[in-house]
PDB file of C-alpha atoms in Angstrom:
ATOM      1  CA  GLU A  19     -17.590  -4.614 -10.283  1.00 63.00           C
ATOM      2  CA  ALA A  20     -15.649  -7.556  -8.860  1.00 82.00           C
ATOM      3  CA  GLY A  21     -12.620  -6.679  -6.791  1.00 95.00           C
ATOM      4  CA  VAL A  22      -9.124  -8.107  -6.712  1.00 97.00           C
ATOM      5  CA  ALA A  23      -9.258 -11.785  -5.759  1.00 97.00           C
ATOM      6  CA  GLN A  24      -6.477 -13.425  -3.779  1.00 98.00           C
ATOM      7  CA  SER A  25      -5.988 -16.910  -2.435  1.00 97.00           C
ATOM      8  CA  PRO A  26      -5.326 -18.470  -0.074  1.00 97.00           C
ATOM      9  CA  ARG A  27      -6.392 -16.149   2.732  1.00 97.00           C
ATOM     10  CA  TYR A  28      -4.055 -17.753   5.268  1.00 97.00           C
ATOM     11  CA  LYS A  29      -1.071 -20.049   4.967  1.00 98.00           C
ATOM     12  CA  ILE A  30       1.136 -21.630   7.617  1.00 98.00           C
ATOM     13  CA  ILE A  31       4.327 -23.384   6.539  1.00 98.00           C
ATOM     14  CA  GLU A  32       7.617 -24.428   8.027  1.00 97.00           C
ATOM     15  CA  LYS A  33      10.853 -22.752   7.051  1.00 96.00           C
ATOM     16  CA  ARG A  34      12.494 -24.105   3.906  1.00 97.00           C
ATOM     17  CA  GLN A  35       9.116 -25.142   2.496  1.00 98.00           C
ATOM     18  CA  SER A  36       7.679 -23.536  -0.618  1.00 98.00           C
ATOM     19  CA  VAL A  37       4.444 -21.584  -0.997  1.00 98.00           C
ATOM     20  CA  ALA A  38       2.514 -19.945  -3.808  1.00 98.00           C
ATOM     21  CA  PHE A  39      -0.035 -17.146  -3.831  1.00 98.00           C
ATOM     22  CA  TRP A  40      -2.526 -16.392  -6.558  1.00 97.00           C
ATOM     23  CA  CYS A  41      -4.061 -13.096  -7.645  1.00 98.00           C
ATOM     24  CA  ASN A  42      -6.808 -12.255 -10.129  1.00 97.00           C
ATOM     25  CA  PRO A  43      -6.907  -8.500 -10.753  1.00 97.00           C
ATOM     26  CA  ILE A  44      -9.897  -6.411 -11.743  1.00 96.00           C
ATOM     27  CA  SER A  45     -10.800  -7.056 -15.359  1.00 94.00           C
ATOM     28  CA  GLY A  46      -9.129  -4.612 -17.721  1.00 93.00           C
ATOM     29  CA  HIS A  47      -6.493  -3.443 -15.257  1.00 95.00           C
ATOM     30  CA  ALA A  48      -3.133  -3.304 -16.984  1.00 94.00           C
ATOM     31  CA  THR A  49      -0.959  -2.836 -13.916  1.00 94.00           C
ATOM     32  CA  LEU A  50      -0.572  -5.474 -11.208  1.00 96.00           C
ATOM     33  CA  TYR A  51       1.442  -5.155  -8.002  1.00 96.00           C
ATOM     34  CA  TRP A  52       2.626  -7.522  -5.294  1.00 97.00           C
ATOM     35  CA  TYR A  53       3.344  -5.892  -1.950  1.00 97.00           C
ATOM     36  CA  GLN A  54       4.729  -7.396   1.246  1.00 97.00           C
ATOM     37  CA  GLN A  55       3.418  -5.900   4.478  1.00 96.00           C
ATOM     38  CA  ILE A  56       5.158  -6.842   7.698  1.00 95.00           C
ATOM     39  CA  LEU A  57       3.151  -6.181  10.864  1.00 92.00           C
ATOM     40  CA  GLY A  58       3.304  -2.516  11.821  1.00 90.00           C
ATOM     41  CA  GLN A  59       4.926  -1.396   8.579  1.00 91.00           C
ATOM     42  CA  GLY A  60       3.789   0.070   5.304  1.00 92.00           C
ATOM     43  CA  PRO A  61       3.392  -2.105   2.206  1.00 95.00           C
ATOM     44  CA  LYS A  62       6.689  -2.751   0.421  1.00 93.00           C
ATOM     45  CA  LEU A  63       6.588  -3.192  -3.342  1.00 93.00           C
ATOM     46  CA  LEU A  64       7.994  -6.537  -4.445  1.00 96.00           C
ATOM     47  CA  ILE A  65       7.144  -6.510  -8.137  1.00 95.00           C
ATOM     48  CA  GLN A  66       5.089  -4.471 -10.569  1.00 94.00           C
ATOM     49  CA  PHE A  67       3.740  -5.751 -13.886  1.00 94.00           C
ATOM     50  CA  GLN A  68       2.460  -3.699 -16.794  1.00 92.00           C
ATOM     51  CA  ASN A  69       0.345  -6.174 -18.760  1.00 90.00           C
ATOM     52  CA  ASN A  70       2.641  -9.231 -18.772  1.00 85.00           C
ATOM     53  CA  GLY A  71       5.915  -7.333 -18.576  1.00 91.00           C
ATOM     54  CA  VAL A  72       7.871  -6.524 -15.423  1.00 93.00           C
ATOM     55  CA  VAL A  73       8.158  -2.785 -14.699  1.00 90.00           C
ATOM     56  CA  ASP A  74      10.034  -3.091 -11.416  1.00 90.00           C
ATOM     57  CA  ASP A  75      11.311  -5.992  -9.339  1.00 93.00           C
ATOM     58  CA  SER A  76      14.194  -4.244  -7.631  1.00 91.00           C
ATOM     59  CA  GLN A  77      13.037  -5.234  -4.134  1.00 92.00           C
ATOM     60  CA  LEU A  78      12.158  -8.826  -4.966  1.00 95.00           C
ATOM     61  CA  PRO A  79      14.586 -11.302  -3.310  1.00 95.00           C
ATOM     62  CA  LYS A  80      15.174 -13.161  -6.524  1.00 95.00           C
ATOM     63  CA  ASP A  81      17.107 -15.997  -4.921  1.00 96.00           C
ATOM     64  CA  ARG A  82      13.882 -17.209  -3.303  1.00 97.00           C
ATOM     65  CA  PHE A  83      10.962 -15.222  -4.717  1.00 98.00           C
ATOM     66  CA  SER A  84       9.544 -15.477  -8.215  1.00 97.00           C
ATOM     67  CA  ALA A  85       6.450 -14.055  -9.850  1.00 97.00           C
ATOM     68  CA  GLU A  86       4.738 -14.275 -13.167  1.00 96.00           C
ATOM     69  CA  ARG A  87       1.690 -12.774 -14.780  1.00 95.00           C
ATOM     70  CA  LEU A  88       0.079 -15.185 -17.173  1.00 82.00           C
ATOM     71  CA  LYS A  89      -1.205 -13.621 -20.400  1.00 85.00           C
ATOM     72  CA  GLY A  90      -1.291 -10.253 -18.674  1.00 83.00           C
ATOM     73  CA  VAL A  91      -4.143 -11.270 -16.361  1.00 91.00           C
ATOM     74  CA  ASP A  92      -3.691 -13.600 -13.346  1.00 95.00           C
ATOM     75  CA  SER A  93      -0.504 -13.604 -11.359  1.00 97.00           C
ATOM     76  CA  THR A  94       1.290 -15.978  -9.003  1.00 97.00           C
ATOM     77  CA  LEU A  95       3.952 -15.186  -6.438  1.00 98.00           C
ATOM     78  CA  LYS A  96       6.133 -18.043  -5.198  1.00 98.00           C
ATOM     79  CA  ILE A  97       8.567 -18.333  -2.317  1.00 98.00           C
ATOM     80  CA  GLN A  98      11.049 -21.203  -2.320  1.00 97.00           C
ATOM     81  CA  PRO A  99      12.489 -21.849   0.208  1.00 97.00           C
ATOM     82  CA  ALA A 100      10.690 -19.759   2.832  1.00 97.00           C
ATOM     83  CA  LYS A 101      12.497 -18.115   5.729  1.00 97.00           C
ATOM     84  CA  LEU A 102      11.148 -16.995   9.082  1.00 97.00           C
ATOM     85  CA  GLU A 103      11.439 -13.340   8.039  1.00 97.00           C
ATOM     86  CA  ASP A 104       9.020 -13.949   5.151  1.00 97.00           C
ATOM     87  CA  SER A 105       6.147 -13.995   7.653  1.00 98.00           C
ATOM     88  CA  ALA A 106       3.934 -11.142   6.470  1.00 98.00           C
ATOM     89  CA  VAL A 107       0.766 -10.275   4.598  1.00 98.00           C
ATOM     90  CA  TYR A 108       1.190 -10.469   0.836  1.00 98.00           C
ATOM     91  CA  LEU A 109      -1.050  -7.987  -0.892  1.00 98.00           C
ATOM     92  CA  CYS A 110      -1.945  -7.996  -4.552  1.00 98.00           C
ATOM     93  CA  ALA A 111      -3.223  -4.784  -6.111  1.00 97.00           C
ATOM     94  CA  SER A 112      -4.224  -3.690  -9.573  1.00 96.00           C
ATOM     95  CA  SER A 113      -4.815  -0.385 -11.324  1.00 95.00           C
ATOM     96  CA  LEU A 114      -6.210   0.637 -14.668  1.00 94.00           C
ATOM     97  CA  ASN A 115      -2.766   1.853 -15.576  1.00 89.00           C
ATOM     98  CA  TYR A 116       0.331   2.989 -13.738  1.00 82.00           C
ATOM     99  CA  ASN A 117      -0.187   6.321 -11.944  1.00 82.00           C
ATOM    100  CA  GLU A 118      -3.812   5.409 -11.251  1.00 90.00           C
ATOM    101  CA  LYS A 119      -5.381   4.472  -7.930  1.00 94.00           C
ATOM    102  CA  LEU A 120      -4.708   1.000  -6.614  1.00 96.00           C
ATOM    103  CA  PHE A 121      -7.357  -1.548  -5.698  1.00 97.00           C
ATOM    104  CA  PHE A 122      -6.097  -4.093  -3.174  1.00 98.00           C
ATOM    105  CA  GLY A 123      -7.135  -7.663  -2.547  1.00 98.00           C
ATOM    106  CA  SER A 124      -7.717  -8.960   0.972  1.00 97.00           C
ATOM    107  CA  GLY A 125      -4.182 -10.351   1.116  1.00 97.00           C
ATOM    108  CA  THR A 126      -2.620 -13.653   2.117  1.00 98.00           C
ATOM    109  CA  GLN A 127      -1.338 -13.861   5.670  1.00 97.00           C
ATOM    110  CA  LEU A 128       1.758 -16.062   5.670  1.00 98.00           C
ATOM    111  CA  SER A 129       3.228 -17.506   8.837  1.00 98.00           C
ATOM    112  CA  VAL A 130       6.590 -19.281   8.556  1.00 98.00           C
ATOM    113  CA  LEU A 131       7.388 -21.454  11.582  1.00 97.00           C
TER     114      LEU A 131
ATOM    115  CA  GLY B  15      17.811   7.062  -1.817  1.00 49.00           C
ATOM    116  CA  GLN B  16      14.301   8.322  -2.322  1.00 55.00           C
ATOM    117  CA  GLN B  17      12.708   8.296   1.092  1.00 59.00           C
ATOM    118  CA  VAL B  18       9.531   9.795   2.434  1.00 71.00           C
ATOM    119  CA  MET B  19       8.925  10.253   6.106  1.00 79.00           C
ATOM    120  CA  GLN B  20       5.430  10.093   7.496  1.00 92.00           C
ATOM    121  CA  ILE B  21       4.747  11.663  10.897  1.00 94.00           C
ATOM    122  CA  PRO B  22       3.596  11.042  13.488  1.00 95.00           C
ATOM    123  CA  GLN B  23       3.894   7.262  13.661  1.00 94.00           C
ATOM    124  CA  TYR B  24       1.048   7.039  16.170  1.00 95.00           C
ATOM    125  CA  GLN B  25      -1.694   9.445  17.194  1.00 96.00           C
ATOM    126  CA  HIS B  26      -4.254   8.996  19.937  1.00 96.00           C
ATOM    127  CA  VAL B  27      -7.062  11.537  19.964  1.00 97.00           C
ATOM    128  CA  GLN B  28     -10.265  12.073  21.868  1.00 97.00           C
ATOM    129  CA  GLU B  29     -13.342  11.577  19.728  1.00 97.00           C
ATOM    130  CA  GLY B  30     -14.287  14.939  18.256  1.00 97.00           C
ATOM    131  CA  GLU B  31     -10.726  16.265  18.174  1.00 97.00           C
ATOM    132  CA  ASP B  32      -8.892  17.012  14.944  1.00 98.00           C
ATOM    133  CA  PHE B  33      -6.097  14.871  13.490  1.00 97.00           C
ATOM    134  CA  THR B  34      -3.311  15.626  11.022  1.00 98.00           C
ATOM    135  CA  THR B  35      -0.684  13.415   9.442  1.00 97.00           C
ATOM    136  CA  TYR B  36       2.214  14.641   7.338  1.00 97.00           C
ATOM    137  CA  CYS B  37       4.156  13.091   4.502  1.00 95.00           C
ATOM    138  CA  ASN B  38       7.539  14.671   3.713  1.00 91.00           C
ATOM    139  CA  SER B  39       9.888  13.894   0.853  1.00 88.00           C
ATOM    140  CA  SER B  40      13.494  14.868   0.220  1.00 86.00           C
ATOM    141  CA  THR B  41      12.834  14.960  -3.519  1.00 86.00           C
ATOM    142  CA  THR B  42      10.093  16.316  -5.739  1.00 88.00           C
ATOM    143  CA  LEU B  43       7.132  14.020  -6.220  1.00 86.00           C
ATOM    144  CA  SER B  44       5.226  13.433  -9.432  1.00 87.00           C
ATOM    145  CA  ASN B  45       2.029  12.874  -7.487  1.00 90.00           C
ATOM    146  CA  ILE B  46       0.878  11.529  -4.158  1.00 93.00           C
ATOM    147  CA  GLN B  47      -1.905   9.189  -3.132  1.00 95.00           C
ATOM    148  CA  TRP B  48      -3.442   8.605   0.295  1.00 97.00           C
ATOM    149  CA  TYR B  49      -4.791   5.291   1.543  1.00 98.00           C
ATOM    150  CA  LYS B  50      -6.571   4.146   4.698  1.00 98.00           C
ATOM    151  CA  GLN B  51      -6.145   0.700   6.187  1.00 98.00           C
ATOM    152  CA  ARG B  52      -8.539  -0.437   8.877  1.00 97.00           C
ATOM    153  CA  PRO B  53      -7.244  -2.913  11.480  1.00 94.00           C
ATOM    154  CA  GLY B  54      -7.111  -6.341   9.855  1.00 93.00           C
ATOM    155  CA  GLY B  55      -8.042  -4.901   6.478  1.00 96.00           C
ATOM    156  CA  HIS B  56      -6.314  -3.898   3.278  1.00 97.00           C
ATOM    157  CA  PRO B  57      -5.404  -0.386   2.092  1.00 97.00           C
ATOM    158  CA  VAL B  58      -8.253   1.535   0.481  1.00 98.00           C
ATOM    159  CA  PHE B  59      -7.648   4.484  -1.833  1.00 97.00           C
ATOM    160  CA  LEU B  60      -8.724   7.901  -0.555  1.00 98.00           C
ATOM    161  CA  ILE B  61      -7.358  10.543  -2.940  1.00 97.00           C
ATOM    162  CA  GLN B  62      -4.695  11.446  -5.455  1.00 96.00           C
ATOM    163  CA  LEU B  63      -3.000  14.864  -5.600  1.00 96.00           C
ATOM    164  CA  VAL B  64      -1.121  15.950  -8.689  1.00 94.00           C
ATOM    165  CA  LYS B  65      -0.843  19.723  -8.841  1.00 95.00           C
ATOM    166  CA  SER B  66       1.424  21.978  -6.801  1.00 96.00           C
ATOM    167  CA  GLY B  67      -0.513  23.549  -3.925  1.00 97.00           C
ATOM    168  CA  GLU B  68      -3.558  21.390  -4.575  1.00 97.00           C
ATOM    169  CA  VAL B  69      -6.202  21.130  -1.848  1.00 98.00           C
ATOM    170  CA  LYS B  70      -8.998  18.564  -1.966  1.00 98.00           C
ATOM    171  CA  LYS B  71     -11.780  17.889   0.514  1.00 98.00           C
ATOM    172  CA  GLN B  72     -13.838  14.802   1.219  1.00 97.00           C
ATOM    173  CA  LYS B  73     -16.422  15.603   3.899  1.00 97.00           C
ATOM    174  CA  ARG B  74     -14.305  15.912   7.089  1.00 98.00           C
ATOM    175  CA  LEU B  75     -11.027  15.050   5.338  1.00 98.00           C
ATOM    176  CA  THR B  76      -8.801  17.737   3.799  1.00 98.00           C
ATOM    177  CA  PHE B  77      -5.786  16.799   1.678  1.00 98.00           C
ATOM    178  CA  GLN B  78      -3.010  19.206   0.693  1.00 98.00           C
ATOM    179  CA  PHE B  79      -0.059  18.964  -1.667  1.00 97.00           C
ATOM    180  CA  GLY B  80       2.810  21.362  -0.987  1.00 96.00           C
ATOM    181  CA  GLU B  81       3.834  24.105  -3.370  1.00 94.00           C
ATOM    182  CA  ALA B  82       7.178  22.421  -3.971  1.00 94.00           C
ATOM    183  CA  LYS B  83       5.497  19.010  -4.375  1.00 92.00           C
ATOM    184  CA  LYS B  84       7.706  17.593  -1.639  1.00 91.00           C
ATOM    185  CA  ASN B  85       5.184  17.253   1.147  1.00 93.00           C
ATOM    186  CA  SER B  86       1.539  16.526   1.744  1.00 96.00           C
ATOM    187  CA  SER B  87      -0.883  16.447   4.635  1.00 97.00           C
ATOM    188  CA  LEU B  88      -4.167  14.820   5.575  1.00 98.00           C
ATOM    189  CA  HIS B  89      -6.352  16.596   8.120  1.00 98.00           C
ATOM    190  CA  ILE B  90      -9.461  15.103   9.693  1.00 98.00           C
ATOM    191  CA  THR B  91     -11.877  17.464  11.417  1.00 98.00           C
ATOM    192  CA  ALA B  92     -13.865  16.244  14.425  1.00 98.00           C
ATOM    193  CA  THR B  93     -12.713  12.629  14.405  1.00 97.00           C
ATOM    194  CA  GLN B  94     -15.189   9.789  14.756  1.00 96.00           C
ATOM    195  CA  THR B  95     -14.644   6.162  15.780  1.00 95.00           C
ATOM    196  CA  THR B  96     -14.992   5.185  12.114  1.00 96.00           C
ATOM    197  CA  ASP B  97     -11.763   7.090  11.395  1.00 97.00           C
ATOM    198  CA  VAL B  98      -9.698   4.491  13.276  1.00 98.00           C
ATOM    199  CA  GLY B  99      -6.990   2.940  11.149  1.00 98.00           C
ATOM    200  CA  THR B 100      -3.596   3.569   9.602  1.00 97.00           C
ATOM    201  CA  TYR B 101      -3.219   6.310   7.022  1.00 98.00           C
ATOM    202  CA  PHE B 102      -0.553   5.867   4.374  1.00 96.00           C
ATOM    203  CA  CYS B 103       0.783   8.243   1.806  1.00 96.00           C
ATOM    204  CA  ALA B 104       2.062   6.626  -1.363  1.00 94.00           C
ATOM    205  CA  ARG B 105       4.456   8.509  -3.535  1.00 89.00           C
ATOM    206  CA  ASP B 106       5.398   8.409  -7.172  1.00 80.00           C
ATOM    207  CA  PHE B 107       8.824   9.892  -7.781  1.00 69.00           C
ATOM    208  CA  GLY B 108       8.182   9.879 -11.507  1.00 68.00           C
ATOM    209  CA  ASN B 109       9.572   6.379 -11.987  1.00 68.00           C
ATOM    210  CA  GLU B 110       6.149   4.732 -12.327  1.00 71.00           C
ATOM    211  CA  LYS B 111       6.667   2.996  -8.970  1.00 79.00           C
ATOM    212  CA  LEU B 112       4.317   3.708  -6.074  1.00 85.00           C
ATOM    213  CA  THR B 113       6.170   3.672  -2.747  1.00 88.00           C
ATOM    214  CA  PHE B 114       4.228   3.613   0.513  1.00 92.00           C
ATOM    215  CA  GLY B 115       5.206   5.515   3.625  1.00 91.00           C
ATOM    216  CA  THR B 116       5.413   4.045   7.104  1.00 90.00           C
ATOM    217  CA  GLY B 117       1.917   5.193   7.968  1.00 94.00           C
ATOM    218  CA  THR B 118       0.267   7.016  10.861  1.00 96.00           C
ATOM    219  CA  ARG B 119      -1.823   4.839  13.127  1.00 97.00           C
ATOM    220  CA  LEU B 120      -4.852   6.695  14.467  1.00 98.00           C
ATOM    221  CA  THR B 121      -6.688   5.507  17.541  1.00 97.00           C
ATOM    222  CA  ILE B 122      -9.776   7.232  18.930  1.00 96.00           C
ATOM    223  CA  ILE B 123     -10.590   7.525  22.602  1.00 91.00           C
ATOM    224  CA  PRO B 124     -14.397   7.501  22.913  1.00 86.00           C
TER     225      PRO B 124
END
């Protein structure tokens, strides 16, 4: 079966610019996650969707980050404006349902200069 | 808050030696999952433990869930160079949110 698709693979922007990441989960997976992974650290959950509803976004910096899941399938994560500390790998994952194993995409490596 | 410590942070072993990483929680966990992330790669699911005292094996890997469901361990017997990577536990505190630990980075000395 096809895995979780993410794009772009790499992105370099200057601080205060905006950026968007796209994720297409595995077909039929109800739960979609966006994680931020800073070098040397574990993935940090930014937002979790169940179908097209938000389950948890308690660690999402809502003044600059936004995310949506269109029709309960694809998802986009946006940062506007970006800060230097946003440099990280942004991982999208999906699971059949919550409490099930996660399948991760290859991630988007963001560098903010 | 709900925190889970993962120890050690780094482990360097000679090829053929055993390796163990521990995941400890201050509160009871609903279940625990283990993931492996190769250098430059993304996390890949290894196992999920749900029951108190559960032990599961995958070839050279042995996973345990504590009786009190507050800690877990991953043990690798006779490490190989293919075992290199960072091992993460991911915990569900029963709030439907999967929280990853800090990971244990395993390097193998050939």
